Coordinates of C-alpha atoms in Angstrom, one line a residue:
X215 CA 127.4 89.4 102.2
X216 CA 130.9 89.9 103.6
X217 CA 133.5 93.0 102.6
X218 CA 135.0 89.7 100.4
X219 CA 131.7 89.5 98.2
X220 CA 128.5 91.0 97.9
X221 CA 127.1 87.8 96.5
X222 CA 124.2 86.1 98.6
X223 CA 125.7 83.2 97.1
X224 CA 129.4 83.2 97.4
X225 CA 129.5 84.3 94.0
X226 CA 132.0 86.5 92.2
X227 CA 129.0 89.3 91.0
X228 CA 131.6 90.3 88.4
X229 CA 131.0 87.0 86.5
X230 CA 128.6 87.6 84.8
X231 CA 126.6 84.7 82.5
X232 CA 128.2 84.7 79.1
X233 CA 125.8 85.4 75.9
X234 CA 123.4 82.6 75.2
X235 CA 123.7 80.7 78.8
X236 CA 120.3 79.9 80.2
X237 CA 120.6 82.3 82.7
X238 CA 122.3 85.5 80.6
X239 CA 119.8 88.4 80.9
X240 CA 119.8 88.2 85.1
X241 CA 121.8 90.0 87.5
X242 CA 125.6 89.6 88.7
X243 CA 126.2 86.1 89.9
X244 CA 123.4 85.0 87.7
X245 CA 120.6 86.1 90.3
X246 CA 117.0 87.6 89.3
X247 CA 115.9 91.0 89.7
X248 CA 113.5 92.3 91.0
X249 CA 113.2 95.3 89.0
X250 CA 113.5 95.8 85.5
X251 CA 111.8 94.2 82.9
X252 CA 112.3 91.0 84.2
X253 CA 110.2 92.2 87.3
X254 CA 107.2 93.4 85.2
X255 CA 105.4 90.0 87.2
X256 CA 106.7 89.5 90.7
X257 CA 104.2 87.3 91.5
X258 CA 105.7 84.9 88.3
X259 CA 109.1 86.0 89.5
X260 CA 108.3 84.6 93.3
X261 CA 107.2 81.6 92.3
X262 CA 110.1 81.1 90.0
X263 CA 112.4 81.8 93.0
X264 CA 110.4 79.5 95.1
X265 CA 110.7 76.4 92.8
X266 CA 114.5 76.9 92.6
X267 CA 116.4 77.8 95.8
X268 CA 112.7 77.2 98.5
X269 CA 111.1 79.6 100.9
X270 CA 114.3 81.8 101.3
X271 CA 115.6 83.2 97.6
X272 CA 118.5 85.3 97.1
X273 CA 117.9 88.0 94.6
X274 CA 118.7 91.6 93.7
X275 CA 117.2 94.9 94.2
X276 CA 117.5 97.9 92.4
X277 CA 121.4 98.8 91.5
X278 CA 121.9 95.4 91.5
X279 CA 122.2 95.4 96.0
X280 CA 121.9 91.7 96.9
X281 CA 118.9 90.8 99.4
X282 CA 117.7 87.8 100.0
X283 CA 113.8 87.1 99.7
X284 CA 111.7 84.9 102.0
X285 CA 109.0 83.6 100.5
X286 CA 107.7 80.7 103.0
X287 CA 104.7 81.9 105.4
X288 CA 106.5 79.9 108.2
X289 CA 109.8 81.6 107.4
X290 CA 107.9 85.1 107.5
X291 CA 106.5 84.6 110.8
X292 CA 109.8 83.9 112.0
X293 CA 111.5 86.4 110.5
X294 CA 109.6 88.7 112.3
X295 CA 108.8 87.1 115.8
X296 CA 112.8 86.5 116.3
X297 CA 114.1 89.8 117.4
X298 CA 117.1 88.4 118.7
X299 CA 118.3 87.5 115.5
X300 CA 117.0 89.8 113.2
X301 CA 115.8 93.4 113.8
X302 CA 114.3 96.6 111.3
X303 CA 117.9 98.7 112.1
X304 CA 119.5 99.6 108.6
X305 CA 122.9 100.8 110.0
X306 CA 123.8 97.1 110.1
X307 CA 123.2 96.4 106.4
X308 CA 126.7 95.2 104.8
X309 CA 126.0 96.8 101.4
X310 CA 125.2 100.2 102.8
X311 CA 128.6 100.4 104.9
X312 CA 130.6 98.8 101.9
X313 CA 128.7 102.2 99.5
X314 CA 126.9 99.8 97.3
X315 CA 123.7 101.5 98.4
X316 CA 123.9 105.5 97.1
X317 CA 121.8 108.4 98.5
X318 CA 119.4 108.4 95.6
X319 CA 119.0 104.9 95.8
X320 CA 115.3 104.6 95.0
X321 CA 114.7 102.3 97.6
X322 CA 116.4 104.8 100.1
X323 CA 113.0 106.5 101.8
X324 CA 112.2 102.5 102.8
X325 CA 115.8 101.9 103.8
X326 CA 117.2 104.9 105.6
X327 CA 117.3 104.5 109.4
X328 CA 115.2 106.9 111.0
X329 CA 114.2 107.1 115.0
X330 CA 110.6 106.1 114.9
X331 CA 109.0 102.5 116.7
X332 CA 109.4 101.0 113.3
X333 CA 113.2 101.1 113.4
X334 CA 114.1 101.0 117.0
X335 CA 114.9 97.9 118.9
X336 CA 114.8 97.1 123.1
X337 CA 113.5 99.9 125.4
X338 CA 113.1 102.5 122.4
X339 CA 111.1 100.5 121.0
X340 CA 109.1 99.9 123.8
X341 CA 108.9 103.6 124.9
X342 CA 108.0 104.8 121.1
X343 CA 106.0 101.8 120.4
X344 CA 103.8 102.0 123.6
X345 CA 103.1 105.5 123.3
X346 CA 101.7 105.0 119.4
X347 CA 100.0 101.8 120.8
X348 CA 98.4 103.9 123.6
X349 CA 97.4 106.4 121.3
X350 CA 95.7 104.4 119.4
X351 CA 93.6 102.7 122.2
X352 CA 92.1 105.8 122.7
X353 CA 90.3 106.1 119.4
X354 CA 86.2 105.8 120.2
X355 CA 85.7 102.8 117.1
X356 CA 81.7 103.8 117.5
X357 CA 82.5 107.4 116.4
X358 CA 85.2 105.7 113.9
X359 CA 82.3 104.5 112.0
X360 CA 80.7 107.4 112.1
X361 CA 83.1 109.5 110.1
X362 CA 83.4 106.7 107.6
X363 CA 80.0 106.9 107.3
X364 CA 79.7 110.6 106.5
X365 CA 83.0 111.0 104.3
X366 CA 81.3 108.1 102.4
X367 CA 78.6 109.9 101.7
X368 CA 79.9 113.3 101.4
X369 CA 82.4 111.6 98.5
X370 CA 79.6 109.7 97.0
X371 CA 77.4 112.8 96.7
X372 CA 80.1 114.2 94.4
X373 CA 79.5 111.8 91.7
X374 CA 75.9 109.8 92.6
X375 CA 74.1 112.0 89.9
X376 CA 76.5 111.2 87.3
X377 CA 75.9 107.7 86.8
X378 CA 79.6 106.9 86.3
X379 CA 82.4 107.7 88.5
X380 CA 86.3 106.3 88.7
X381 CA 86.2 104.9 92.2
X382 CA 90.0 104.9 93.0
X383 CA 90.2 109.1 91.9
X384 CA 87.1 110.0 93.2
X385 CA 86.4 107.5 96.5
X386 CA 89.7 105.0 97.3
X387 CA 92.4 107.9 97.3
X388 CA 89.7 110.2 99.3
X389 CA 88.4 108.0 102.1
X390 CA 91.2 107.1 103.8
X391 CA 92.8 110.6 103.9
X392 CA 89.1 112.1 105.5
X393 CA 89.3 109.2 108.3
X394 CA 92.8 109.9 108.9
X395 CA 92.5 113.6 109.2
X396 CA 89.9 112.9 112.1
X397 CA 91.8 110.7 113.6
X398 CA 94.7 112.6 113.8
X399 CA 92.8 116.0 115.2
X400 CA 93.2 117.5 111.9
X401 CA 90.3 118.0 110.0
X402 CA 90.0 121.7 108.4
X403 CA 93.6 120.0 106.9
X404 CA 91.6 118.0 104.8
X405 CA 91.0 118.7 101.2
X406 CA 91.9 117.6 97.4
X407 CA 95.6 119.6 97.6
X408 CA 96.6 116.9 100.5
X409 CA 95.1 114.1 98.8
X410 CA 97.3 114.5 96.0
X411 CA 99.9 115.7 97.8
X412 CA 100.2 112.0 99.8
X413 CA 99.4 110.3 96.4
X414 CA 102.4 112.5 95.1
X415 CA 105.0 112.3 97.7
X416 CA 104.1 108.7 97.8
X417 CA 104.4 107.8 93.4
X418 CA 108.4 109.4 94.0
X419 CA 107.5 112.1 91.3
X420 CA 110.1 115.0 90.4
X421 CA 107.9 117.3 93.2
X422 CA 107.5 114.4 95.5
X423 CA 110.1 116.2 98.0
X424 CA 107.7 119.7 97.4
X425 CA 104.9 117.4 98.1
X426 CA 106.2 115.9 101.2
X427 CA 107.1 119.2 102.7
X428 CA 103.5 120.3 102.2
X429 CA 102.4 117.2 104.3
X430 CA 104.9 117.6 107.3
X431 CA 104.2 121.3 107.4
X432 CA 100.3 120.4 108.2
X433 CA 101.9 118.3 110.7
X434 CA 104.1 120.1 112.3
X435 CA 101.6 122.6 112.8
X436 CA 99.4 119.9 114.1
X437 CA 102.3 119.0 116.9
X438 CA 102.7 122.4 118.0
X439 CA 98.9 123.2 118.7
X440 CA 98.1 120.2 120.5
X441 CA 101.7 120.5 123.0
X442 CA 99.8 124.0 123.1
X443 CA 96.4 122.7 124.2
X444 CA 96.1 118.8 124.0
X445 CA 92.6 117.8 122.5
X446 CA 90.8 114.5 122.5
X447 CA 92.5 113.1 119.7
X448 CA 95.3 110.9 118.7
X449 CA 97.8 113.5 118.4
X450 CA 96.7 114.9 121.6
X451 CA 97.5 111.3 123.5
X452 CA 100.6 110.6 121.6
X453 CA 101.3 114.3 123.1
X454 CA 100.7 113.7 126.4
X455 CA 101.5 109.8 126.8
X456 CA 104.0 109.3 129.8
X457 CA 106.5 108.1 127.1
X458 CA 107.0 112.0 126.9
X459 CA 107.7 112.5 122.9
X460 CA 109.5 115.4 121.7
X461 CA 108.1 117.3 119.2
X462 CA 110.1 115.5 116.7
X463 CA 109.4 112.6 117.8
X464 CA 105.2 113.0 117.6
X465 CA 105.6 114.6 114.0
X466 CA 107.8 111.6 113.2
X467 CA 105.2 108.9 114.1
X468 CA 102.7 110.8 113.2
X469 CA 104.3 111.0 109.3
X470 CA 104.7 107.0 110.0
X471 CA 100.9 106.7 110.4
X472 CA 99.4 109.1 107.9
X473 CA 101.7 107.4 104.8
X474 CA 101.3 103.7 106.2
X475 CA 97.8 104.0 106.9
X476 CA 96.8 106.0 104.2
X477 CA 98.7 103.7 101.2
X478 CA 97.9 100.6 102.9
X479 CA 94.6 101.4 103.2
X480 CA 93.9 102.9 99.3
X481 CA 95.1 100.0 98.2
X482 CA 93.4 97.9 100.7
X483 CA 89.6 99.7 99.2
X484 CA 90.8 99.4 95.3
X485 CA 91.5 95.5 96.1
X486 CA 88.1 95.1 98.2
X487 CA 85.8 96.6 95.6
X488 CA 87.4 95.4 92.5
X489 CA 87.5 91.8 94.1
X490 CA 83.9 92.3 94.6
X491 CA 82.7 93.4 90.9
X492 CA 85.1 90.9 89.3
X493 CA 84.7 87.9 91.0
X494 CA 80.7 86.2 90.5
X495 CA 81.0 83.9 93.1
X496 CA 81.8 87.2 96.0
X497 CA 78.4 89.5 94.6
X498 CA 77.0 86.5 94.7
X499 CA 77.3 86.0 98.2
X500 CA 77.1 89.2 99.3
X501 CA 73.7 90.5 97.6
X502 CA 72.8 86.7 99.0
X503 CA 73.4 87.2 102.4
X504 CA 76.0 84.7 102.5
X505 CA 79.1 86.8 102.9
X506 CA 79.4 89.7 104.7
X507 CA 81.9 92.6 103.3
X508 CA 84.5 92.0 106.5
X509 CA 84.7 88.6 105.1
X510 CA 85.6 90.0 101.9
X511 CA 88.1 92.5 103.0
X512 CA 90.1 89.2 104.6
X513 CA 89.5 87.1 101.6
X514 CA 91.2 90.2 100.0
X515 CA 93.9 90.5 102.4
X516 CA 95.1 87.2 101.7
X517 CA 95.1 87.2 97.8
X518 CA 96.5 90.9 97.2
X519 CA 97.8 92.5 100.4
X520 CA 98.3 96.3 100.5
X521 CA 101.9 95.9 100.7
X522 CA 103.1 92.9 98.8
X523 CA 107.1 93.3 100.5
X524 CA 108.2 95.2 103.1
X525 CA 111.7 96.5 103.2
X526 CA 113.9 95.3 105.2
X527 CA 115.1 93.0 108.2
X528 CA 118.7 92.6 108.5
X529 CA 120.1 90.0 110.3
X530 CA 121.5 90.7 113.7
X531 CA 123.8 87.7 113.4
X532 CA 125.0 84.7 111.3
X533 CA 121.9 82.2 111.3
X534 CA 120.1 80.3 109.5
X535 CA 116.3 80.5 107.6
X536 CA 115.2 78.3 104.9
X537 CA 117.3 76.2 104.3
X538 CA 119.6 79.1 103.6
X539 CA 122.6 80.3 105.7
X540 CA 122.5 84.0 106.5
X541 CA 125.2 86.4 107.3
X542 CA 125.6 88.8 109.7
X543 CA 124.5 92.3 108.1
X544 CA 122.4 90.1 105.2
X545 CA 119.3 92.3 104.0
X546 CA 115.7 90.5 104.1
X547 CA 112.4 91.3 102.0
X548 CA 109.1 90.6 104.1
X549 CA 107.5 88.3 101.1
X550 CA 103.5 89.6 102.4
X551 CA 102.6 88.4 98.9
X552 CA 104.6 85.1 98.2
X553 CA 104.1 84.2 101.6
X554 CA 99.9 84.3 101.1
X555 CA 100.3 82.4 98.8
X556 CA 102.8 79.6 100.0
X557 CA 101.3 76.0 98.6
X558 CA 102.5 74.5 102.3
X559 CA 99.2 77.3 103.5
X560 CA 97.8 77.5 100.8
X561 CA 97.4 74.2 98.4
X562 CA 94.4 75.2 96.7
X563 CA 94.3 79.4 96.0
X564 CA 90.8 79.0 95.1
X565 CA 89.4 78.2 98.2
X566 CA 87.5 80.5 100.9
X567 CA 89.8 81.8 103.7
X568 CA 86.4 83.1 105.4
X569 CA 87.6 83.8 109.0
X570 CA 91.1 83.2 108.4
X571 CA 93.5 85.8 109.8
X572 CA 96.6 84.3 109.4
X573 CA 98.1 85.9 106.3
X574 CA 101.1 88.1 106.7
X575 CA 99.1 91.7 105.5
X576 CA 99.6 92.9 108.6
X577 CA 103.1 91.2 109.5
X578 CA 103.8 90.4 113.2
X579 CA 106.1 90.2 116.1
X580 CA 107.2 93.2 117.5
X581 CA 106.6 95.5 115.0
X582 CA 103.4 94.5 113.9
X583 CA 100.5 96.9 112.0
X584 CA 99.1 98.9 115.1
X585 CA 96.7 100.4 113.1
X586 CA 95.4 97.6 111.4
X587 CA 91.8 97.6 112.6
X588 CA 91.4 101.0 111.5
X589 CA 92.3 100.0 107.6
X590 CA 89.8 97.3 108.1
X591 CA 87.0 99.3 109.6
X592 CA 87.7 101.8 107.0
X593 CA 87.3 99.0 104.1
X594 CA 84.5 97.6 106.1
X595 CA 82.4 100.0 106.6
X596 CA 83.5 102.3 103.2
X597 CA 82.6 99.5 101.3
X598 CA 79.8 98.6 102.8
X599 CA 78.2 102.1 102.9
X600 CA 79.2 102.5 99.2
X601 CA 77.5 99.5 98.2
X602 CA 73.9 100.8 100.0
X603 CA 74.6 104.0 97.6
X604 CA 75.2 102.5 95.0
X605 CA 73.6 98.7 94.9
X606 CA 73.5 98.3 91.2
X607 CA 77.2 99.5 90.5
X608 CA 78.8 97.5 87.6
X609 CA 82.7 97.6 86.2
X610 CA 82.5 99.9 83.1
X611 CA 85.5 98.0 81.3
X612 CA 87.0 94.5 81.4
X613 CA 88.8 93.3 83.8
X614 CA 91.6 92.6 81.7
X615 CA 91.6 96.2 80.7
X616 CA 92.4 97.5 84.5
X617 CA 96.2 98.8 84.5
X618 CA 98.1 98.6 87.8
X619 CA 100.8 100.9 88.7
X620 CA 103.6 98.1 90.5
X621 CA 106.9 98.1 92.1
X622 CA 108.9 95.9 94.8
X623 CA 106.5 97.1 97.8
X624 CA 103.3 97.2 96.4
X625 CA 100.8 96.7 93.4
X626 CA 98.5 100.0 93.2
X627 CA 95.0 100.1 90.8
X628 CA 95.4 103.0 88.6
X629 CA 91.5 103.4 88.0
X630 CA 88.4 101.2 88.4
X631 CA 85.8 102.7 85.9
X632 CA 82.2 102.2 87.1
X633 CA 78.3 102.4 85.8
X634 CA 75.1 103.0 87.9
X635 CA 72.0 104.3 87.7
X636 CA 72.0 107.9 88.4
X637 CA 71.1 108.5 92.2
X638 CA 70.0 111.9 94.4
X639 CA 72.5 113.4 96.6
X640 CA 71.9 112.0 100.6
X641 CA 72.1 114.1 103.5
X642 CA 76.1 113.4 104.8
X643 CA 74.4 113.2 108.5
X644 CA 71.7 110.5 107.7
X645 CA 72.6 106.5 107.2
X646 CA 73.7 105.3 103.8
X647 CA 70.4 104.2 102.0
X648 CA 69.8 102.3 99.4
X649 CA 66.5 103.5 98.5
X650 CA 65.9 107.2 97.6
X651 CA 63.2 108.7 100.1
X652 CA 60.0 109.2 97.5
X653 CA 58.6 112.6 96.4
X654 CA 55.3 114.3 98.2
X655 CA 52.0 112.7 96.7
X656 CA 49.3 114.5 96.8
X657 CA 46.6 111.8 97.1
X658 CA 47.4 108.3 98.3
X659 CA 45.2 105.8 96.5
X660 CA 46.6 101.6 95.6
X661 CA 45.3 100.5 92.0
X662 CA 43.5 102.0 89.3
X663 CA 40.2 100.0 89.1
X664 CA 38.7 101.5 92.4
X665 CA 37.1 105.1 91.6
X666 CA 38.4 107.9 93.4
X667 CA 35.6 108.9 96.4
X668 CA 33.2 111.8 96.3
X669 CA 34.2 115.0 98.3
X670 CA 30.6 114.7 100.3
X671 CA 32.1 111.1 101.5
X672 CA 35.7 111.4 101.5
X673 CA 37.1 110.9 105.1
X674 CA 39.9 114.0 106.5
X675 CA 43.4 112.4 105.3
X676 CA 46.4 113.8 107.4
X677 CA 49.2 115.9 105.3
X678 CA 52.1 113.6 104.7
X679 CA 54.9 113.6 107.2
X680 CA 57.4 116.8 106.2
X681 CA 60.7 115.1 104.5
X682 CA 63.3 115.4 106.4
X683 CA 65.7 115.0 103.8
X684 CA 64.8 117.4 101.4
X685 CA 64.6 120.0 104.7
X686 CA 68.2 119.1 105.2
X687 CA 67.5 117.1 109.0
X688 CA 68.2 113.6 109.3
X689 CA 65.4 111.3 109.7
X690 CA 64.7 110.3 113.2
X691 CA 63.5 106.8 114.5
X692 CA 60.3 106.7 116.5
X693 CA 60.4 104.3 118.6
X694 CA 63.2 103.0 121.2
X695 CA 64.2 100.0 119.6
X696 CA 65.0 102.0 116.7
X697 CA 66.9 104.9 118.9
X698 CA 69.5 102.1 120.1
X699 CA 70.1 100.2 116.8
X700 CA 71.0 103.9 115.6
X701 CA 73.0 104.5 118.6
X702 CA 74.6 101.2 118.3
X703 CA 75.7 101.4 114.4
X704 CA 77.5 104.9 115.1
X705 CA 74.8 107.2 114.2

């Protein structure tokens, strides 16, 4: 990618393939796109790229911009752990000087430079990246738990008694945005309008910009009340950290956050629980005891990350990867997906990556997902309490029959259509249970057989414990024992 060509190759992209050539239907210099029909299965596409130029591909995004696309795990990693030779910085990208890339260029919210951790390099970085980092040390993962817990069941109370509920609309697209509005110190922010306002802004839509101002209005509002009066929160801390933010500079990151997490972690949930009623051998294992829903979430995270590419790195300097040789200014797709799924890591797909944290979900290096533990205690423990709700839930279609919404960064489920025996609302403060606390008898008595005793020799019976459900207080544990196991799972 020099001002004499834009082709990855050292191609003329003017020359096109003439009619009937094997490759005639692909991009200028006879490179694959990845958008388009052609692109309507990356993960094909990938593994076409792979088995003709290796783990580094060169390929074209939309308007035909060259990029290459690096595809090995090992090449991934160091991709990202070599900062000296290539960075996140946008400004160095050859085709966006040379006005191959336009404004509206529907890649352009991903590739736009903007001053956040993300994009910085050296002591910004540090100073931007630390005060995030230190913000997000502060978050109590005990009381985490907790609001995952009650948004669960608060979300789950909305369609328990129905006996059939779409769990991306109605829990996937919800949960994370509850969680994050917590987090964040913003909770009376929460409600349907800024879900779909995120989902929205997000999709690229014709109001998506109407959408997005809705969002960074919550947050700017957000800024300004905790520079007023700092909270406990992570706002409050990014606020206040020593790295001393400007108020831009908080709304900023916290924008970053909110989208990231939020999209990352939808998709993270839809992948989890359709994995889980699709898949025999994994509710199986877990209504067996044998594998616990964390593993599940991992198992997940290797086969289909949240974010299948991320766009871009650009190389710093003339170097090397692959097998390939990259230019100065070059453009670089994180291959997340492609690079789970490298046969060097991964000879055999089918077998368990239990307690294998290696994939590239998260990325690495410097710029690394700093929030990635709250994704997977959100898909943890959101499953998990689901599951409690709801133990008999069953797909209400064939798999075959799901439709996935997909483009270069990620692959979203459009709906996942459930069954389930109709269940009573829980209180939101009390624990996820599976069982349904029984009605009031008004006798007590075990078998049929046995006659009922006299009144002159029937012994006092004590009333029945008052339920605490139906009174609208949360059951509390008698004894100690009980107290800390509460205590200790976040309630």
């Amino acid at each position: 990618m020099t001002p004499e060509s834009h082709s990855l190759t050292g191609t003329d992209p003017s020359l096109g393939p003439p009619p009937g050539c094997p490759a005639h239907g692909k991009g200028p210099g006879g490179l694959h796109r990845l958008y388009g029909p052609e692109a309507e299965d990356l993960a094909s596409l990938y593994e076409q790229l792979r088995e003709e130029h290796g783990p580094v591909a060169p390929a074209l995004i939309h308007d035909d911009v060259p990029v290459w696309v690096v595809l090995g795990h090992t090449e991934n990693l160091h991709m990202v752990r070599s900062p000296s030779q290539f960075c996140r910085d946008s400004r160095i990208w050859n085709p966006l000087n040379e006005g191959m890339v336009k404004p509206d260029h529907p890649l352009m919210p991903h590739i736009a430079w903007q001053p956040i951790c993300a994009h910085a390099e050296g002591d910004e970085h540090l100073r931007l990246r630390a005060a995030v980092t230190g913000a997000m040390s502060t978050i109590d993962h005990r009381g985490l738990r907790r609001h995952i817990k009650r948004h669960t069941q608060r979300l789950v109370n909305r369609f328990c008694e129905e006996g059939y509920a779409d769990l991306v609309g109605q829990f996937n697209e919800h949960l994370p945005m509850g969680v994050l509005c917590e987090i964040l110190g913003m909770p009376e922010e929460y409600n349907d309008r800024l879900v779909a306002a995120a989902r929205d802004a997000l999709k690229g839509s014709e109001t998506a910009i109407a959408s997005h101002t809705y969002i960074m209005e919550a947050l700017t509002r957000l800024t300004a009340n905790r520079r007023a009066r700092p909270e406990d929160d992570f706002t409050s801390h990014l606020v206040t950290h020593p790295a001393g933010l400007t108020d831009d500079e908080v709304r900023e990151h916290l924008r970053l956050v909110l989208f990231a997490a939020y999209e990352s972690t939808v998709n993270l949930l839809s992948n989890v629980l359709r994995m889980i009623l699709t898949d025999p051998r994994f509710r199986a294992q877990l209504n067996g005891g044998q594998m616990t829903v964390p593993e599940a979430v991992e198992q997940s995270l290797w086969d289909e990350p949240p974010f299948s590419t991320i766009f871009g790195y650009f190389a710093k300097q003339d170097t090397e990867l692959g097998g390939q040789y990259i230019r100065r200014g070059d453009g670089l797709l994180l291959g997340i997906a492609p690079g789970n799924v490298d046969p060097r890591v991964r000879p055999d797909l089918a077998a368990n990556m239990q307690g294998n944290r290696s994939h590239l979900s998260f990325s690495g290096g410097p710029h690394e997902c700093p929030g990635q533990d709250i994704g997977r205690a959100i898909a943890d423990t959101g499953v998990d309490a689901l599951l409690m709700r709801l133990p008999d839930v069953q797909l209400d279609c064939d798999e075959d029959e799901l439709e996935w919404r997909q483009s270069i960064s990620n692959r979203h489920l459009v709906q996942l259509p459930v069954t389930f025996e109709p269940k009573p609302p829980q209180e939101v403060m009390s624990a996820p249970d599976r069982i349904p606390t029984p009605p009031r008898r008004t006798d007590w008595q075990i078998g049929t057989t046995r006659p009922a005793p006299t009144p002159a020799t029937a012994q006092p019976v004590a009333p029945p414990a008052p339920d605490l459900l139906a009174a609208g207080e949360p059951p509390r544990p008698t004894g100690a024992w009980h107290r800390f196991l509460r205590w200790w799972r976040g309630y």
